[in-house]
C-alpha cells in the first residue's frame, strides 16, 4: 500500500475517522486518540548539511509551558549531546 501521511489540526473533543480507499475497496478506521487542547508537535526534517527541528504549539500550550526549562538531547548512534 505504500506510505501515506496527512496533516491537520484536530478540534478539541472532536472524534475522527480515516477512510482508506485501496483498489476500489473502502475501509473506515475510527481514530480513538483523545484530542487535548494543549500539546506540542516535534518535527524533524533535514537538508544536505543540517537537521531542522520545529516545535509547534498553540496558545493553551504556551501558557502551560511558559517559564519552564527544557533540554534537547541528540543521539548520533554513539554519543549524546545535550543542549539547554
Short mmCIF file of N, CA, C and O in Angstrom, two decimals:
data_model
loop_
_atom_site.label_atom_id
_atom_site.label_comp_id
_atom_site.label_asym_id
_atom_site.label_seq_id
_atom_site.Cartn_x
_atom_site.Cartn_y
_atom_site.Cartn_z
N UNK A 1 0.82 -1.20 0.00
CA UNK A 1 0.00 0.00 0.00
C UNK A 1 0.86 1.26 0.00
O UNK A 1 0.38 2.31 -0.32
N UNK A 2 2.10 1.18 0.42
CA UNK A 2 2.94 2.37 0.44
C UNK A 2 2.82 3.12 1.75
O UNK A 2 2.16 2.69 2.68
N UNK A 3 3.46 4.26 1.79
CA UNK A 3 3.45 5.10 2.98
C UNK A 3 2.70 6.38 2.64
O UNK A 3 2.98 7.03 1.65
N UNK A 4 1.75 6.73 3.48
CA UNK A 4 1.00 7.95 3.28
C UNK A 4 0.99 8.77 4.56
O UNK A 4 1.24 8.26 5.64
N UNK A 5 0.69 10.05 4.40
CA UNK A 5 0.68 10.93 5.56
C UNK A 5 -0.27 12.07 5.27
O UNK A 5 -0.40 12.53 4.13
N UNK A 6 -0.91 12.56 6.32
CA UNK A 6 -1.78 13.72 6.21
C UNK A 6 -1.59 14.56 7.45
O UNK A 6 -1.34 14.04 8.54
N UNK A 7 -1.67 15.86 7.30
CA UNK A 7 -1.57 16.78 8.43
C UNK A 7 -2.85 17.57 8.53
O UNK A 7 -3.39 18.03 7.52
N UNK A 8 -3.34 17.72 9.75
CA UNK A 8 -4.48 18.60 10.01
C UNK A 8 -4.47 18.96 11.48
O UNK A 8 -3.80 18.33 12.29
N UNK A 9 -5.19 20.00 11.83
CA UNK A 9 -5.28 20.42 13.23
C UNK A 9 -6.65 19.98 13.74
O UNK A 9 -7.68 20.51 13.33
N UNK A 10 -6.68 18.98 14.63
CA UNK A 10 -7.97 18.49 15.13
C UNK A 10 -8.60 19.49 16.10
O UNK A 10 -7.90 20.30 16.72
N UNK A 11 -9.90 19.43 16.23
CA UNK A 11 -10.63 20.28 17.16
C UNK A 11 -10.79 19.55 18.49
O UNK A 11 -11.00 18.34 18.52
N UNK A 12 -10.71 20.29 19.56
CA UNK A 12 -10.81 19.76 20.92
C UNK A 12 -12.13 19.00 21.09
O UNK A 12 -13.18 19.47 20.70
N UNK A 13 -12.04 17.81 21.65
CA UNK A 13 -13.16 16.90 21.97
C UNK A 13 -13.85 16.33 20.72
O UNK A 13 -14.87 15.67 20.83
N UNK A 14 -13.32 16.58 19.54
CA UNK A 14 -13.90 16.03 18.30
C UNK A 14 -13.38 14.61 18.08
O UNK A 14 -12.28 14.27 18.49
N UNK A 15 -14.18 13.78 17.43
CA UNK A 15 -13.76 12.41 17.07
C UNK A 15 -13.59 12.36 15.56
O UNK A 15 -14.34 13.00 14.82
N UNK A 16 -12.62 11.56 15.11
CA UNK A 16 -12.32 11.50 13.69
C UNK A 16 -12.23 10.06 13.20
O UNK A 16 -11.90 9.15 13.96
N UNK A 17 -12.53 9.88 11.92
CA UNK A 17 -12.38 8.60 11.23
C UNK A 17 -11.42 8.79 10.06
O UNK A 17 -11.35 9.88 9.48
N UNK A 18 -10.72 7.75 9.71
CA UNK A 18 -9.92 7.74 8.49
C UNK A 18 -10.60 6.79 7.51
O UNK A 18 -10.98 5.68 7.88
N UNK A 19 -10.81 7.24 6.29
CA UNK A 19 -11.40 6.40 5.25
C UNK A 19 -10.32 6.13 4.22
O UNK A 19 -9.79 7.06 3.60
N UNK A 20 -9.99 4.86 4.06
CA UNK A 20 -8.94 4.45 3.13
C UNK A 20 -9.59 3.75 1.94
O UNK A 20 -10.36 2.81 2.12
N UNK A 21 -9.31 4.24 0.76
CA UNK A 21 -9.82 3.65 -0.47
C UNK A 21 -8.64 3.02 -1.21
O UNK A 21 -7.79 3.72 -1.74
N UNK A 22 -8.58 1.70 -1.22
CA UNK A 22 -7.48 0.99 -1.86
C UNK A 22 -8.04 0.01 -2.87
O UNK A 22 -8.80 -0.89 -2.53
N UNK A 23 -7.70 0.23 -4.11
CA UNK A 23 -8.16 -0.60 -5.22
C UNK A 23 -9.69 -0.72 -5.23
O UNK A 23 -10.24 -1.79 -5.43
N UNK A 24 -10.35 0.42 -4.99
CA UNK A 24 -11.81 0.45 -5.03
C UNK A 24 -12.51 -0.09 -3.79
O UNK A 24 -13.72 -0.07 -3.71
N UNK A 25 -11.76 -0.55 -2.81
CA UNK A 25 -12.35 -1.05 -1.58
C UNK A 25 -12.10 -0.04 -0.46
O UNK A 25 -10.95 0.33 -0.19
N UNK A 26 -13.19 0.42 0.19
CA UNK A 26 -13.06 1.42 1.24
C UNK A 26 -13.08 0.77 2.61
O UNK A 26 -13.86 -0.16 2.86
N UNK A 27 -12.23 1.28 3.48
CA UNK A 27 -12.18 0.81 4.86
C UNK A 27 -12.19 2.05 5.76
O UNK A 27 -11.42 2.98 5.54
N UNK A 28 -13.05 2.05 6.78
CA UNK A 28 -13.14 3.16 7.72
C UNK A 28 -12.51 2.74 9.04
O UNK A 28 -12.83 1.69 9.57
N UNK A 29 -11.64 3.59 9.55
CA UNK A 29 -10.95 3.32 10.81
C UNK A 29 -11.27 4.45 11.78
O UNK A 29 -11.06 5.63 11.45
N UNK A 30 -11.77 4.12 12.96
CA UNK A 30 -12.03 5.11 13.99
C UNK A 30 -10.70 5.47 14.66
O UNK A 30 -9.96 4.59 15.11
N UNK A 31 -10.40 6.74 14.69
CA UNK A 31 -9.19 7.21 15.35
C UNK A 31 -9.55 7.53 16.80
O UNK A 31 -10.22 8.51 17.08
N UNK A 32 -9.13 6.66 17.69
CA UNK A 32 -9.55 6.75 19.10
C UNK A 32 -8.70 7.67 19.94
O UNK A 32 -8.95 7.80 21.14
N UNK A 33 -7.69 8.29 19.36
CA UNK A 33 -6.84 9.16 20.16
C UNK A 33 -7.63 10.35 20.69
O UNK A 33 -8.36 11.00 19.94
N UNK A 34 -7.50 10.62 21.97
CA UNK A 34 -8.19 11.74 22.59
C UNK A 34 -7.51 13.04 22.17
O UNK A 34 -6.29 13.17 22.28
N UNK A 35 -8.28 13.99 21.69
CA UNK A 35 -7.75 15.28 21.29
C UNK A 35 -7.71 16.18 22.52
O UNK A 35 -8.72 16.44 23.15
N UNK A 36 -6.51 16.61 22.86
CA UNK A 36 -6.30 17.51 24.00
C UNK A 36 -6.24 18.95 23.49
O UNK A 36 -5.98 19.20 22.33
N UNK A 37 -6.47 19.91 24.39
CA UNK A 37 -6.41 21.31 23.96
C UNK A 37 -5.01 21.90 24.07
O UNK A 37 -4.79 23.04 23.72
N UNK A 38 -4.05 21.10 24.58
CA UNK A 38 -2.67 21.58 24.61
C UNK A 38 -1.74 20.42 24.29
O UNK A 38 -2.07 19.26 24.49
N UNK A 39 -0.57 20.77 23.78
CA UNK A 39 0.42 19.77 23.41
C UNK A 39 1.41 20.39 22.43
O UNK A 39 1.29 21.55 22.06
N UNK A 40 2.40 19.61 22.06
CA UNK A 40 3.40 20.10 21.10
C UNK A 40 3.56 19.10 19.97
O UNK A 40 3.28 17.91 20.13
N UNK A 41 4.00 19.61 18.86
CA UNK A 41 4.36 18.79 17.71
C UNK A 41 5.85 18.99 17.49
O UNK A 41 6.32 20.13 17.38
N UNK A 42 6.60 17.91 17.50
CA UNK A 42 8.03 17.96 17.18
C UNK A 42 8.20 17.42 15.77
O UNK A 42 7.78 16.32 15.48
N UNK A 43 8.81 18.21 14.93
CA UNK A 43 9.00 17.81 13.54
C UNK A 43 10.48 17.98 13.19
O UNK A 43 11.05 19.04 13.43
N UNK A 44 11.08 16.92 12.67
CA UNK A 44 12.48 16.98 12.27
C UNK A 44 12.58 16.71 10.77
O UNK A 44 12.06 15.72 10.28
N UNK A 45 13.21 17.63 10.07
CA UNK A 45 13.48 17.45 8.64
C UNK A 45 14.98 17.68 8.45
O UNK A 45 15.67 18.10 9.37
N UNK A 46 15.45 17.40 7.28
CA UNK A 46 16.87 17.61 7.03
C UNK A 46 17.10 18.07 5.60
O UNK A 46 16.27 17.85 4.72
N UNK A 47 18.22 18.72 5.43
CA UNK A 47 18.69 19.03 4.09
C UNK A 47 20.07 18.39 3.96
O UNK A 47 20.43 17.54 4.78
N UNK A 48 20.83 18.79 3.00
CA UNK A 48 22.13 18.15 2.77
C UNK A 48 23.07 18.22 3.97
O UNK A 48 23.76 17.26 4.28
N UNK A 49 23.05 19.34 4.68
CA UNK A 49 24.04 19.56 5.74
C UNK A 49 23.48 19.69 7.15
O UNK A 49 24.24 19.67 8.11
N UNK A 50 22.17 19.86 7.31
CA UNK A 50 21.62 20.20 8.62
C UNK A 50 20.34 19.43 8.93
O UNK A 50 19.57 19.10 8.03
N UNK A 51 20.12 19.21 10.20
CA UNK A 51 18.82 18.74 10.69
C UNK A 51 18.06 19.98 11.16
O UNK A 51 18.64 20.89 11.76
N UNK A 52 16.77 20.03 10.87
CA UNK A 52 15.96 21.19 11.22
C UNK A 52 14.85 20.72 12.16
O UNK A 52 14.06 19.85 11.81
N UNK A 53 14.81 21.28 13.35
CA UNK A 53 13.83 20.91 14.37
C UNK A 53 12.80 22.02 14.49
O UNK A 53 13.15 23.18 14.69
N UNK A 54 11.54 21.66 14.37
CA UNK A 54 10.44 22.61 14.57
C UNK A 54 9.63 22.14 15.76
O UNK A 54 9.32 20.96 15.88
N UNK A 55 9.29 23.08 16.63
CA UNK A 55 8.44 22.79 17.78
C UNK A 55 7.23 23.70 17.67
O UNK A 55 7.36 24.93 17.65
N UNK A 56 6.06 23.10 17.56
CA UNK A 56 4.83 23.87 17.37
C UNK A 56 3.88 23.64 18.53
O UNK A 56 3.78 22.53 19.05
N UNK A 57 3.17 24.68 18.91
CA UNK A 57 2.16 24.58 19.96
C UNK A 57 1.10 25.65 19.73
O UNK A 57 1.23 26.49 18.84
N UNK A 58 0.07 25.63 20.56
CA UNK A 58 -0.98 26.64 20.43
C UNK A 58 -0.99 27.55 21.66
O UNK A 58 -0.13 27.43 22.54
N UNK A 59 -1.97 28.44 21.77
CA UNK A 59 -2.00 29.41 22.88
C UNK A 59 -2.16 28.71 24.23
O UNK A 59 -1.65 29.19 25.24
N UNK A 60 -2.84 27.59 24.29
CA UNK A 60 -3.01 26.85 25.55
C UNK A 60 -1.68 26.23 25.97
O UNK A 60 -1.34 26.22 27.16
N UNK A 61 -0.93 25.74 25.02
CA UNK A 61 0.37 25.13 25.31
C UNK A 61 1.34 26.20 25.80
O UNK A 61 2.08 25.97 26.76
N UNK A 62 1.35 27.34 25.16
CA UNK A 62 2.27 28.41 25.53
C UNK A 62 2.10 28.79 27.00
O UNK A 62 3.08 28.92 27.73
N UNK A 63 0.87 28.93 27.46
CA UNK A 63 0.62 29.28 28.86
C UNK A 63 1.06 28.16 29.80
O UNK A 63 1.53 28.41 30.90
N UNK A 64 0.93 26.91 29.37
CA UNK A 64 1.27 25.76 30.19
C UNK A 64 2.78 25.57 30.34
O UNK A 64 3.26 25.21 31.41
N UNK A 65 3.54 25.84 29.28
CA UNK A 65 4.99 25.58 29.32
C UNK A 65 5.82 26.82 29.65
O UNK A 65 7.02 26.72 29.84
N UNK A 66 5.16 27.97 29.72
CA UNK A 66 5.86 29.22 29.97
C UNK A 66 6.69 29.13 31.26
O UNK A 66 6.24 28.58 32.26
N UNK A 67 7.90 29.66 31.21
CA UNK A 67 8.83 29.72 32.35
C UNK A 67 9.38 28.37 32.79
O UNK A 67 9.99 28.27 33.84
N UNK A 68 9.16 27.31 32.03
CA UNK A 68 9.77 26.01 32.32
C UNK A 68 11.02 25.85 31.47
O UNK A 68 11.10 26.39 30.37
N UNK A 69 11.99 25.09 31.96
CA UNK A 69 13.21 24.83 31.21
C UNK A 69 13.12 23.45 30.57
O UNK A 69 12.64 22.50 31.19
N UNK A 70 13.60 23.35 29.33
CA UNK A 70 13.61 22.10 28.60
C UNK A 70 14.99 21.88 28.00
O UNK A 70 15.73 22.83 27.77
N UNK A 71 15.32 20.63 27.74
CA UNK A 71 16.60 20.30 27.14
C UNK A 71 16.36 19.52 25.84
O UNK A 71 15.42 18.75 25.74
N UNK A 72 17.24 19.73 24.90
CA UNK A 72 17.25 18.96 23.67
C UNK A 72 18.45 18.05 23.72
O UNK A 72 19.58 18.50 23.96
N UNK A 73 18.23 16.75 23.55
CA UNK A 73 19.31 15.78 23.57
C UNK A 73 19.34 15.07 22.23
O UNK A 73 18.33 14.53 21.79
N UNK A 74 20.49 15.10 21.58
CA UNK A 74 20.66 14.45 20.28
C UNK A 74 21.56 13.24 20.44
O UNK A 74 22.58 13.29 21.13
N UNK A 75 21.19 12.17 19.77
CA UNK A 75 21.97 10.93 19.80
C UNK A 75 22.31 10.55 18.37
O UNK A 75 21.43 10.45 17.52
N UNK A 76 23.59 10.36 18.09
CA UNK A 76 24.01 10.03 16.72
C UNK A 76 24.34 8.56 16.54
O UNK A 76 24.94 8.16 15.55
N UNK A 77 23.96 7.73 17.50
CA UNK A 77 24.28 6.31 17.44
C UNK A 77 25.45 5.94 18.33
O UNK A 77 25.62 4.78 18.69
N UNK A 78 26.26 6.92 18.68
CA UNK A 78 27.43 6.69 19.53
C UNK A 78 27.45 7.60 20.75
O UNK A 78 27.75 7.17 21.85
N UNK A 79 27.16 8.87 20.54
CA UNK A 79 27.27 9.83 21.63
C UNK A 79 25.99 10.63 21.81
O UNK A 79 25.18 10.76 20.87
N UNK A 80 25.81 11.15 23.01
CA UNK A 80 24.70 12.04 23.31
C UNK A 80 25.22 13.46 23.43
O UNK A 80 26.27 13.69 24.02
N UNK A 81 24.48 14.40 22.87
CA UNK A 81 24.81 15.81 23.02
C UNK A 81 23.61 16.49 23.65
O UNK A 81 22.49 16.33 23.17
N UNK A 82 23.84 17.25 24.71
CA UNK A 82 22.76 17.92 25.43
C UNK A 82 22.83 19.41 25.18
O UNK A 82 23.90 20.02 25.26
N UNK A 83 21.69 20.00 24.85
CA UNK A 83 21.58 21.43 24.64
C UNK A 83 20.52 21.96 25.61
O UNK A 83 19.45 21.40 25.71
N UNK A 84 20.86 23.03 26.32
CA UNK A 84 19.92 23.64 27.28
C UNK A 84 19.04 24.63 26.61
O UNK A 84 19.30 25.22 25.65
#
